[in-house]
Tab-separated table of C-alpha atoms and ligand atoms in Angstrom:
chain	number	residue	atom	x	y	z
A	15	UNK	CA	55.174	66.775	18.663
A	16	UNK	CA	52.435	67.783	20.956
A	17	UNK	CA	51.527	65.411	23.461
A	18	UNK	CA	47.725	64.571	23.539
A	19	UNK	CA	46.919	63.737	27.480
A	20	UNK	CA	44.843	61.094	27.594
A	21	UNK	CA	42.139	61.382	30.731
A	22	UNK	CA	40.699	57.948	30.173
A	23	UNK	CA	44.109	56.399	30.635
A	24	UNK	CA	45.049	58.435	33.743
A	25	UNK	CA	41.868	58.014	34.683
A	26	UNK	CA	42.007	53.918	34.819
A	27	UNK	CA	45.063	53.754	36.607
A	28	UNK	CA	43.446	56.006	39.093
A	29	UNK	CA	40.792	53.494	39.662
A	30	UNK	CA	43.099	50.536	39.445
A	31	UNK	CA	45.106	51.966	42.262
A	32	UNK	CA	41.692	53.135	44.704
A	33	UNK	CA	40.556	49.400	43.802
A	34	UNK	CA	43.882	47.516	45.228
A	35	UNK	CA	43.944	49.915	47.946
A	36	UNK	CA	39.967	49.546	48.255
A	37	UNK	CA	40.455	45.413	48.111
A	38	UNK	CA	43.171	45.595	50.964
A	39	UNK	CA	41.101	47.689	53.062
A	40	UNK	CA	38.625	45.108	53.135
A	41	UNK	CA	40.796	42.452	53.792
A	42	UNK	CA	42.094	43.957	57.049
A	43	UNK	CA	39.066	45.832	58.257
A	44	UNK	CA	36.361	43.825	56.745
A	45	UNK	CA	35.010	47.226	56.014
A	46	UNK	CA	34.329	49.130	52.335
A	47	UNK	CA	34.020	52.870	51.579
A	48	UNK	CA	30.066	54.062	50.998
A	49	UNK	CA	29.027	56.283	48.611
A	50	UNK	CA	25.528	57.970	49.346
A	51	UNK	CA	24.350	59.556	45.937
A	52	UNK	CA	21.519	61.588	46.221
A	53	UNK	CA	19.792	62.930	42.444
A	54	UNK	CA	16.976	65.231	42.818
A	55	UNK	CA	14.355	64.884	39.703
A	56	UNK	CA	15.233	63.805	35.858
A	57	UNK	CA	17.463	66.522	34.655
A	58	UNK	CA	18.756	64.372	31.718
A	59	UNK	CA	22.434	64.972	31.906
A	60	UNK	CA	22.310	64.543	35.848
A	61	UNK	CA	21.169	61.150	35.621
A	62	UNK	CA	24.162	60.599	33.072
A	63	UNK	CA	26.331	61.681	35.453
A	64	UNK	CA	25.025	59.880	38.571
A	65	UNK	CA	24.893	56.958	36.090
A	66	UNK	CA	28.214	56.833	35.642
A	67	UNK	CA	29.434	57.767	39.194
A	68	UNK	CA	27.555	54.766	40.263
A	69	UNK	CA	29.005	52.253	37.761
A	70	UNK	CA	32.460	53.739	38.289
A	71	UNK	CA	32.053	53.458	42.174
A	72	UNK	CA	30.910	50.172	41.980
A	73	UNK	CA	33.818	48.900	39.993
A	74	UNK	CA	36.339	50.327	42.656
A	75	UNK	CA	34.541	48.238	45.261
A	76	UNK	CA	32.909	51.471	46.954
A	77	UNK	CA	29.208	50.449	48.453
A	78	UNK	CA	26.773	52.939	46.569
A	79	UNK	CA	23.371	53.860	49.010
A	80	UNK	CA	21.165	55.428	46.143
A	81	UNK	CA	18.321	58.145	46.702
A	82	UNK	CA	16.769	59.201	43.748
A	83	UNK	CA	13.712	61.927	44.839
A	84	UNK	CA	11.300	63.566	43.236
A	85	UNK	CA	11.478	66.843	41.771
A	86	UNK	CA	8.379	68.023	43.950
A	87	UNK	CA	11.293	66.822	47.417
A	88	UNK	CA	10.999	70.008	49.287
A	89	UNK	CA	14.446	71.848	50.686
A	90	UNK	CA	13.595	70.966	54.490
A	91	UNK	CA	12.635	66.971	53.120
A	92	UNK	CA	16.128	66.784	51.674
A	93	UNK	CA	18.190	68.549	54.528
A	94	UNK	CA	17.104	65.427	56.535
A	95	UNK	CA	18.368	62.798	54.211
A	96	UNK	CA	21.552	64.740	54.577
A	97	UNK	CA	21.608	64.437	58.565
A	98	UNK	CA	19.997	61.174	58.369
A	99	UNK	CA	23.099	60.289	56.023
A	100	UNK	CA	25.545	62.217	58.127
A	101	UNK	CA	25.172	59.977	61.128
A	102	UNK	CA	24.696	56.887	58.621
A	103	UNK	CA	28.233	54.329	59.894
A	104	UNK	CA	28.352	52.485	56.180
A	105	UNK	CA	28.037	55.881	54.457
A	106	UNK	CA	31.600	57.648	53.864
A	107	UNK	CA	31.214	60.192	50.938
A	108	UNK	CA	27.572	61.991	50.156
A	109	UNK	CA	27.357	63.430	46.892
A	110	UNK	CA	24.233	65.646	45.671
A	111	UNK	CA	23.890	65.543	42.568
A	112	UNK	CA	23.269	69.187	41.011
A	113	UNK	CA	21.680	71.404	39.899
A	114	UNK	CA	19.050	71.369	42.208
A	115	UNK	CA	15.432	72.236	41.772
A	116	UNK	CA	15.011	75.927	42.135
A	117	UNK	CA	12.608	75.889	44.991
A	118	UNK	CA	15.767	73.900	46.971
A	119	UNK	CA	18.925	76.551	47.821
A	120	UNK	CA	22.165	74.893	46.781
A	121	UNK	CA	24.217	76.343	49.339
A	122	UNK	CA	22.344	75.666	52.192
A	123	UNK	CA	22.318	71.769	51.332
A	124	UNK	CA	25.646	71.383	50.010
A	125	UNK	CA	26.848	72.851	53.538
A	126	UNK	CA	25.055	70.735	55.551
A	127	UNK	CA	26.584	67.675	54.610
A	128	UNK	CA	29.130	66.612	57.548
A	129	UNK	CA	32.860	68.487	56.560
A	130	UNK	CA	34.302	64.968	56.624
A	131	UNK	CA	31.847	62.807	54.210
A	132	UNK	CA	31.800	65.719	51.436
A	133	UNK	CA	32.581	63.592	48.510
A	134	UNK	CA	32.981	66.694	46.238
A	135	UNK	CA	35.108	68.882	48.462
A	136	UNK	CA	32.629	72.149	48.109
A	137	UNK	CA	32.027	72.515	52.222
A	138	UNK	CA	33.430	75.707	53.343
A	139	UNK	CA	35.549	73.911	55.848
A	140	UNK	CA	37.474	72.130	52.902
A	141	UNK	CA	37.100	74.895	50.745
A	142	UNK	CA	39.647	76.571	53.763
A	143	UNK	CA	41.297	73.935	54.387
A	144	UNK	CA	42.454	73.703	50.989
A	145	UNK	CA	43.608	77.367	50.891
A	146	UNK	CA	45.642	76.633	54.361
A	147	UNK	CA	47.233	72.826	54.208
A	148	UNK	CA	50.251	71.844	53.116
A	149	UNK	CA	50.476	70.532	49.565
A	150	UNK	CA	51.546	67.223	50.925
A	151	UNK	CA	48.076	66.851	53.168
A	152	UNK	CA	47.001	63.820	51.855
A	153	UNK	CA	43.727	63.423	54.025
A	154	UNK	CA	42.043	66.962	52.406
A	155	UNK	CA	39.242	66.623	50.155
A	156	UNK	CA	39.470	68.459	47.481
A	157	UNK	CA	37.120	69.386	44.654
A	158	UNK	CA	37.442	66.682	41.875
A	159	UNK	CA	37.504	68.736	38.602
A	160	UNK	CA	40.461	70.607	39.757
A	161	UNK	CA	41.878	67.732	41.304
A	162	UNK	CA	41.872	65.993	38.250
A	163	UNK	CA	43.929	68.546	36.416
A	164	UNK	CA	46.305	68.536	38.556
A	165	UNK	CA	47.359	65.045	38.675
A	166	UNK	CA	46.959	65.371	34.972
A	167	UNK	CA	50.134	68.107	34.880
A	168	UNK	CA	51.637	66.247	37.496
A	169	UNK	CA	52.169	63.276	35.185
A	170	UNK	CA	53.749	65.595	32.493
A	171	UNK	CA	57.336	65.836	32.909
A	172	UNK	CA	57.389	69.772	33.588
A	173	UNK	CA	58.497	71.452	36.871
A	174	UNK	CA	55.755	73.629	37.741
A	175	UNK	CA	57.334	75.790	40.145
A	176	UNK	CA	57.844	79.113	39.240
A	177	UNK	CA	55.699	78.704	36.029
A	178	UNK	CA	53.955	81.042	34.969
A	179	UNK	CA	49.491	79.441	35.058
A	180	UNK	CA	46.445	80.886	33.865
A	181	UNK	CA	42.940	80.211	35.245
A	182	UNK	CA	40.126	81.127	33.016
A	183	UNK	CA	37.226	80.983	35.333
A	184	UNK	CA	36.401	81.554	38.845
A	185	UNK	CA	34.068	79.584	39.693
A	186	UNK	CA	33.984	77.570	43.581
A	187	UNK	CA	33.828	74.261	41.790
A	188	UNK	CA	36.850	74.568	39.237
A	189	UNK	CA	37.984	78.066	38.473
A	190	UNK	CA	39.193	78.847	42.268
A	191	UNK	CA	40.099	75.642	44.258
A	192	UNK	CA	42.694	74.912	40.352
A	193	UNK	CA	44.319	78.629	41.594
A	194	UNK	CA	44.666	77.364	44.999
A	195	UNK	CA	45.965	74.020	43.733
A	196	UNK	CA	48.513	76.083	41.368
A	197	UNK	CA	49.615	78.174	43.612
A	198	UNK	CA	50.739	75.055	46.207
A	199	UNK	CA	52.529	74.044	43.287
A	200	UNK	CA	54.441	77.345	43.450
A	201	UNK	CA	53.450	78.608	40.114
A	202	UNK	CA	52.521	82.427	39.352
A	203	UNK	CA	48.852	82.211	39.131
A	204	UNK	CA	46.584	84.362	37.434
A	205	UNK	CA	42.608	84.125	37.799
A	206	UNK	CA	40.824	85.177	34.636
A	207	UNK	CA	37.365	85.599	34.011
A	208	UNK	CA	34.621	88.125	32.226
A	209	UNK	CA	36.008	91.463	32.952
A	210	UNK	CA	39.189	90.587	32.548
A	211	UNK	CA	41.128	93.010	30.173
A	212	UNK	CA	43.007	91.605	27.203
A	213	UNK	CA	42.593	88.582	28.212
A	214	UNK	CA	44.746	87.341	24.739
A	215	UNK	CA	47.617	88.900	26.018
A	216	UNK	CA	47.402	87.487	29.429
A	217	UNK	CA	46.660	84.212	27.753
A	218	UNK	CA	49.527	84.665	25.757
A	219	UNK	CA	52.265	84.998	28.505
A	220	UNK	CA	51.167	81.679	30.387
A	221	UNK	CA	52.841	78.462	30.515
A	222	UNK	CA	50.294	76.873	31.668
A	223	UNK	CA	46.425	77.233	30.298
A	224	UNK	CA	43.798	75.609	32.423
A	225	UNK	CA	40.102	76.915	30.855
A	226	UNK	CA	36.915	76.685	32.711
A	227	UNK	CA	34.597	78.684	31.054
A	228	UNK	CA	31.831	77.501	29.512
A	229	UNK	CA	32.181	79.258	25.856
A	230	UNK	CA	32.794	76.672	23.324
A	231	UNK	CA	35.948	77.238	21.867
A	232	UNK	CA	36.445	80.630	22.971
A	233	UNK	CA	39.871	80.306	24.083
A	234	UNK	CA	41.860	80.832	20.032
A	235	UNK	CA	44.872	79.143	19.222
A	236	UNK	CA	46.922	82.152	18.651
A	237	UNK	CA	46.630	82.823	22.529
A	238	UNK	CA	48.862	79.833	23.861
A	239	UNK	CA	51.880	80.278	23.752
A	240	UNK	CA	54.538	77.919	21.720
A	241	UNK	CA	55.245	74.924	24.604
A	242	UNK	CA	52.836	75.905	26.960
A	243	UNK	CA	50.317	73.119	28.560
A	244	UNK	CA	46.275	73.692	27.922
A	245	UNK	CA	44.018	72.355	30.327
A	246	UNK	CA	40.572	72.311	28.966
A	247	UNK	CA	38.116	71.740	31.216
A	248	UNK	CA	35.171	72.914	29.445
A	249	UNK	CA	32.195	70.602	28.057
A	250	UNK	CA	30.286	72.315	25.609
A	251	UNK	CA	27.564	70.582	23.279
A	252	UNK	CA	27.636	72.554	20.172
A	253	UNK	CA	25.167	71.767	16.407
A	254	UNK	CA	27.636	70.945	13.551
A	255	UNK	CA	25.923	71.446	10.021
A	256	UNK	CA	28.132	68.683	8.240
A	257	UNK	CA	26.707	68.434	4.112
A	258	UNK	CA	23.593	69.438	5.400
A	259	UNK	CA	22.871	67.059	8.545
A	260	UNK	CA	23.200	68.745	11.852
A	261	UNK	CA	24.725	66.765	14.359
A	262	UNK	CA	25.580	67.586	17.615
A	263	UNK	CA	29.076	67.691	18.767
A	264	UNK	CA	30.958	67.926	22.534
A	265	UNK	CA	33.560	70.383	21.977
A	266	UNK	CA	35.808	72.429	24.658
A	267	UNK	CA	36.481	75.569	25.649
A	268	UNK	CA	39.818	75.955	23.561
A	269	UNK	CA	40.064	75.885	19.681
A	270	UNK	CA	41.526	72.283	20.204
A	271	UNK	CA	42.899	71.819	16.401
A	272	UNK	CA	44.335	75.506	16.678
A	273	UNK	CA	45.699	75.719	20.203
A	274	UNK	CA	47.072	71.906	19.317
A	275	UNK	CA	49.519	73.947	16.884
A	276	UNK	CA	51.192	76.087	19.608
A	277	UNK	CA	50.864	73.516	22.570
A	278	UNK	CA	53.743	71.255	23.866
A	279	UNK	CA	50.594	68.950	25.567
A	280	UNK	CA	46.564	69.123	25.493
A	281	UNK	CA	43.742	67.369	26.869
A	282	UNK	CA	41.089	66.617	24.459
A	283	UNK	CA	37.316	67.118	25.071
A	284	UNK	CA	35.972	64.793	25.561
A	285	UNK	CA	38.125	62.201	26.963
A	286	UNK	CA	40.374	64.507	28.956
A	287	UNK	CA	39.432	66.207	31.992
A	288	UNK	CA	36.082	64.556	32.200
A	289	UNK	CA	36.557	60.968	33.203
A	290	UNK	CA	39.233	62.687	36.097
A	291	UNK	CA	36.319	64.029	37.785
A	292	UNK	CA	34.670	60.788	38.242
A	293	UNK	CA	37.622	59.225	39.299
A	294	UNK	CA	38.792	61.464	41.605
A	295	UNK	CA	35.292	61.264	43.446
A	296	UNK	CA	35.873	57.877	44.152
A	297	UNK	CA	39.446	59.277	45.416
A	298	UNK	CA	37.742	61.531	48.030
A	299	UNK	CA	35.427	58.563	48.694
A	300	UNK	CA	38.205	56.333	49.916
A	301	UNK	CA	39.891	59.251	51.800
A	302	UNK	CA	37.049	60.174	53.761
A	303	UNK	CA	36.750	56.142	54.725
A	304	UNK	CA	40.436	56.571	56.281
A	305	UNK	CA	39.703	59.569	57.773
A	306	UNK	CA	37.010	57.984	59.339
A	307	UNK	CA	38.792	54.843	60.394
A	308	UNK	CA	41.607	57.072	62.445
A	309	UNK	CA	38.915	58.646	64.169
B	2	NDP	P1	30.676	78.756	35.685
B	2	NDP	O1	29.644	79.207	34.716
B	2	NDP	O2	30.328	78.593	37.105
B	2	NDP	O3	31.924	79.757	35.601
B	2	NDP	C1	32.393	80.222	34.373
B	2	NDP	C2	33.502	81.208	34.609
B	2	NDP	O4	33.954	81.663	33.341
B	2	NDP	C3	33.089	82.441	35.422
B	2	NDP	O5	34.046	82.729	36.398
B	2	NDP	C4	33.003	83.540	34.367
B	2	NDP	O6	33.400	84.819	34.830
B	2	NDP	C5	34.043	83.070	33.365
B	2	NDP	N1	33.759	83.628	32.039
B	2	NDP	C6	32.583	83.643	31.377
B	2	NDP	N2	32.716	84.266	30.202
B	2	NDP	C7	34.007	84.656	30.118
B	2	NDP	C8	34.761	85.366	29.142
B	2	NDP	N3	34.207	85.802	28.010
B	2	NDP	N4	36.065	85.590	29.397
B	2	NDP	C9	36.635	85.162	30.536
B	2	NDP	N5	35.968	84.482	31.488
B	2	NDP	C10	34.672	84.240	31.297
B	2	NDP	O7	31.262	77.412	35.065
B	2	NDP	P2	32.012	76.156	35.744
B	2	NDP	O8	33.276	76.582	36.371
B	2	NDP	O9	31.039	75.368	36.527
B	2	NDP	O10	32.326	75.304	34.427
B	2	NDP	C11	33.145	75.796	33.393
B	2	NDP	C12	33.149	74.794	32.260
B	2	NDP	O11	33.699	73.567	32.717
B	2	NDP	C13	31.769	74.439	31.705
B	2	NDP	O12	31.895	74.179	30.319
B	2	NDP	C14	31.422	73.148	32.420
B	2	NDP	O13	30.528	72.342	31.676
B	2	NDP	C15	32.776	72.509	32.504
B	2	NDP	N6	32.920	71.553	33.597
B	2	NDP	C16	33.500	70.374	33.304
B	2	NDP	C17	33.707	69.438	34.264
B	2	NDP	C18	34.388	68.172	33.897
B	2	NDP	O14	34.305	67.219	34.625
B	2	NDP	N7	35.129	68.150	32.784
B	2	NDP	C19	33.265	69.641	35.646
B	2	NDP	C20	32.755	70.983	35.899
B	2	NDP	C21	32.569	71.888	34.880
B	2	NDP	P3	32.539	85.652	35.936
B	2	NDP	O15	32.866	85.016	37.242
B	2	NDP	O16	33.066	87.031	35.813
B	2	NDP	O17	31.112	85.505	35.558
């Protein structure tokens, strides 16, 4: 039977556990992570995300500082939120919300939030620090998405040393910090992505599938391998002519109902990988409150 991993579930007991630890904090220190959450414009699905951030923060006990701009903020206006929020005491994490406009460059924002209040673990200094720390650093933050998987094949009960993982995708968000993450784990990684030649085959020798893509179903049953574990990390929203009424559908990267044939365990899309990102925000949240409490 293939085992269906269920991202809500590990997701709540995620947030149970930041909330005790979250409630004790406060009952020694007097003192609550802060979340600054900064949204730039109305892209729809942004403010579904920083919608549910919010609410999910909020029920862990984090204190959310809100700053929704306009679309017209210019780059130089929102650089000095960021400092402004850098040297802000009751604000531990900053998250900006992207994409951006395109008059605002991603980068340069996104690295000048302060190393140790970078809620979504993109600053370069992270991004190395992740590449160099022990696997049993417990005070790194560490992109969420990725983060998220791997607590997901932690909970499996696999050994993943030695195995054999495929990464389809390099981007900095997902695709390279879940090869890092892999190979602390001691597996064999390999990093796919577009020129990658026969990719199938590659696919196909993997014990471990974790696709960030982009390409709705792209990744074809036949390509996992019997017993291997698929990580699908893609969110695609796909039309679906069903008797004649289109609907709209959210659908992976992976042929779920074929790869579901081959696969000893699966996340399903959505309610797999998604809700992990969200939680393990609010994870890097609460870290970068004890970080700052030791300093
Ligand atoms: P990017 O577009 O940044 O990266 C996509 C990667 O896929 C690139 O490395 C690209 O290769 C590779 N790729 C594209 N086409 C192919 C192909 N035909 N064969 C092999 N590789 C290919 O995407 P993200 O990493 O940001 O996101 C990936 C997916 O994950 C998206 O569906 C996104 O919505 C989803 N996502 C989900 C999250 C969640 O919380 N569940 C969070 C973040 C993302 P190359 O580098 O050569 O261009």
């Amino acid at each position: 039977m293939t085992k269906l991993i269920n991202g809500k579930e590990i997701a709540q007991n995620l947030r149970n556990q930041l909330k005790a630890e979250i409630d004790s904090l406060k009952s020694k220190i007097g003192k609550v992570p802060g979340l600054a959450v900064v949204q730039v414009g109305n892209v729809a699905a942004s403010s579904v995300y920083v919608k549910a951030k919010t609410k999910s923060a909020k029920e862990v006990g984090i204190d959310v500082i809100d700053h929704h701009l306009s679309q017209e903020t210019s780059e130089k206006d929102l650089l000095e939120l960021v400092y402004k929020l850098n040297n802000q005491d009751n604000v531990n994490g900053i998250l900006v919300q992207l994409p951006l406009p395109n008059h605002i460059n991603e980068q340069i924002i996104l690295d000048s939030i302060h190393p140790n209040k970078d809620a979504d673990g993109f600053h370069p200094l992270n991004v190395g620090k992740l590449s160099i720390a022990s696997k049993n650093d417990e005070n790194l933050l560490i992109p969420c998405t990725p983060y998220g998987c791997l607590i997901m094949l932690k909970g499996l009960d696999i050994n993943l040393s030695g195995m054999n993982a495929i990464v389809i995708g390099r981007s900095n968000i997902v695709g390279k910090p879940m090869a890092q993450l892999l190979l602390k784990e001691s597996c064999t990684v390999t990093v796919a992505h577009s020129k990658t030649k026969n990719l199938e085959e590659v696919c196909k020798s993997a014990d471990i599938v974790v696709a960030a893509v982009g390409r709705p179903q792209m990744v074809k049953g036949g390509w996992i391998k019997k017993g291997a574990v698929v990580i699908d990390v893609g969110i695609n929203r796909i039309k679906l002519n069903t008797n004649g009424e289109i609907k709209n559908k959210l659908v992976g990267d992976v042929d779920f109902i074929e790869a579901k044939k081959n696969a000893a365990a699966i996340t399903p899309v959505p309610g797999g990988v998604g809700p992990m990102t969200i939680a393990c925000l609010l994870r890097n949240t609460t870290i970068a409150f004890k970080n700052s409490q030791k300093n």
